[in-house]
Amino acid sequence: NGAGKSTLLRACQDLVPKTSGEVQIYGKPYKEQRKAVGYVPQRESVDWDFPVSAIDVVAMGTYGKLGWFRRVGKMQRKFSMECLERVGIPHLADRQISQLSGGQQQ
């Protein structure tokens, strides 16, 4: 609706420059709470033909806790599979994201 929600989240992730103001989550500066927040961009800003599996995409949600240049390990993959199980699609873990329906991609 043009209110700026996506822009706000992109600014918090340092994907666009900030011009002014401060973001707080539960009364603390965003930078302190950053690991507790995930950003899933809108459909049109994702390359759905990129050769990556569903579980790889879910595992990307653990990157914030891993730190720079660290690889996803067994613990993160297990957690990612548990996430897929919670939403009822563990059988799609190895499927390429381009092969998923719009609802499954969401």
Coordinates of C-alpha atoms in Angstrom, one line a residue:
N1 CA 0.0 0.0 0.0
G2 CA 3.0 2.3 -0.2
A3 CA 3.3 3.0 3.6
G4 CA 7.0 2.1 3.6
K5 CA 7.0 -1.2 5.6
S6 CA 9.3 -3.0 3.2
T7 CA 11.6 0.1 2.9
L8 CA 11.8 0.2 6.7
L9 CA 12.9 -3.5 7.0
R10 CA 15.3 -3.1 4.1
A11 CA 16.9 -0.1 5.9
C12 CA 17.2 -2.1 9.1
Q13 CA 19.0 -4.8 7.1
D14 CA 21.3 -2.1 5.6
L15 CA 20.0 -2.9 2.1
V16 CA 19.1 0.8 1.6
P17 CA 20.6 3.9 3.1
K18 CA 18.9 5.4 6.2
T19 CA 18.2 9.1 6.2
S20 CA 17.1 9.7 9.8
G21 CA 15.4 8.2 12.9
E22 CA 15.9 5.2 15.1
V23 CA 14.3 1.8 15.1
Q24 CA 13.6 0.0 18.3
I25 CA 12.3 -3.5 19.0
Y26 CA 10.9 -4.1 22.4
G27 CA 12.5 -0.9 23.6
K28 CA 16.0 -1.8 22.5
P29 CA 17.9 -0.4 19.5
Y30 CA 17.4 -2.6 16.4
K31 CA 21.1 -3.5 16.1
E32 CA 20.9 -5.2 19.5
Q33 CA 17.8 -7.2 18.4
R34 CA 18.9 -7.9 14.8
K35 CA 19.5 -11.6 15.3
A36 CA 15.9 -12.0 16.4
V37 CA 14.5 -10.6 13.1
G38 CA 14.3 -12.2 9.7
Y39 CA 13.5 -10.5 6.5
V40 CA 11.7 -12.3 3.6
P41 CA 11.5 -10.0 0.6
Q42 CA 8.4 -9.7 -1.5
R43 CA 8.2 -12.1 -4.4
E44 CA 9.2 -9.7 -7.1
S45 CA 12.6 -9.1 -5.5
V46 CA 13.6 -12.7 -5.5
D47 CA 15.2 -14.7 -8.4
W48 CA 13.0 -17.8 -8.2
D49 CA 15.1 -19.4 -10.9
F50 CA 18.3 -19.4 -8.8
P51 CA 19.3 -23.0 -8.4
V52 CA 18.7 -23.5 -4.7
S53 CA 16.6 -26.0 -2.8
A54 CA 13.8 -25.3 -0.3
I55 CA 15.9 -26.4 2.7
D56 CA 18.8 -24.1 1.5
V57 CA 16.4 -21.2 1.5
V58 CA 15.1 -22.0 5.0
A59 CA 18.7 -22.4 6.2
M60 CA 19.4 -18.9 5.0
G61 CA 17.4 -17.8 8.0
T62 CA 20.2 -19.0 10.3
Y63 CA 22.9 -16.8 8.6
G64 CA 22.5 -14.0 11.1
K65 CA 23.5 -16.2 14.0
L66 CA 26.3 -17.9 12.1
G67 CA 28.4 -14.8 11.4
W68 CA 30.5 -14.0 8.3
F69 CA 31.9 -16.7 6.1
R70 CA 30.6 -19.6 8.3
R71 CA 28.8 -22.5 6.7
V72 CA 25.5 -24.0 7.6
G73 CA 26.2 -27.1 9.6
K74 CA 24.3 -30.1 10.8
M75 CA 22.6 -28.2 13.6
Q76 CA 21.3 -25.5 11.2
R77 CA 20.1 -28.1 8.7
K78 CA 18.3 -30.0 11.4
F79 CA 16.6 -26.8 12.6
S80 CA 15.7 -25.9 9.0
M81 CA 14.1 -29.3 8.5
E82 CA 12.1 -28.8 11.7
C83 CA 10.9 -25.5 10.3
L84 CA 9.7 -27.3 7.1
E85 CA 8.0 -29.9 9.2
R86 CA 6.2 -27.2 11.2
V87 CA 4.6 -25.9 8.0
G88 CA 3.9 -29.3 6.7
I89 CA 6.3 -29.5 3.7
P90 CA 9.3 -31.6 4.8
H91 CA 8.9 -33.7 1.6
L92 CA 9.8 -30.6 -0.4
A93 CA 13.1 -30.0 1.3
D94 CA 15.3 -31.0 -1.7
R95 CA 13.0 -29.5 -4.4
Q96 CA 14.3 -26.5 -6.3
I97 CA 12.5 -23.3 -5.3
S98 CA 11.6 -22.8 -9.0
Q99 CA 9.6 -26.0 -8.9
L100 CA 7.5 -24.9 -5.9
S101 CA 4.0 -23.4 -6.2
G102 CA 3.6 -19.8 -5.1
G103 CA 2.0 -20.9 -1.8
Q104 CA 4.9 -23.4 -1.1
Q105 CA 7.4 -20.6 -1.9
Q106 CA 5.8 -18.4 0.7

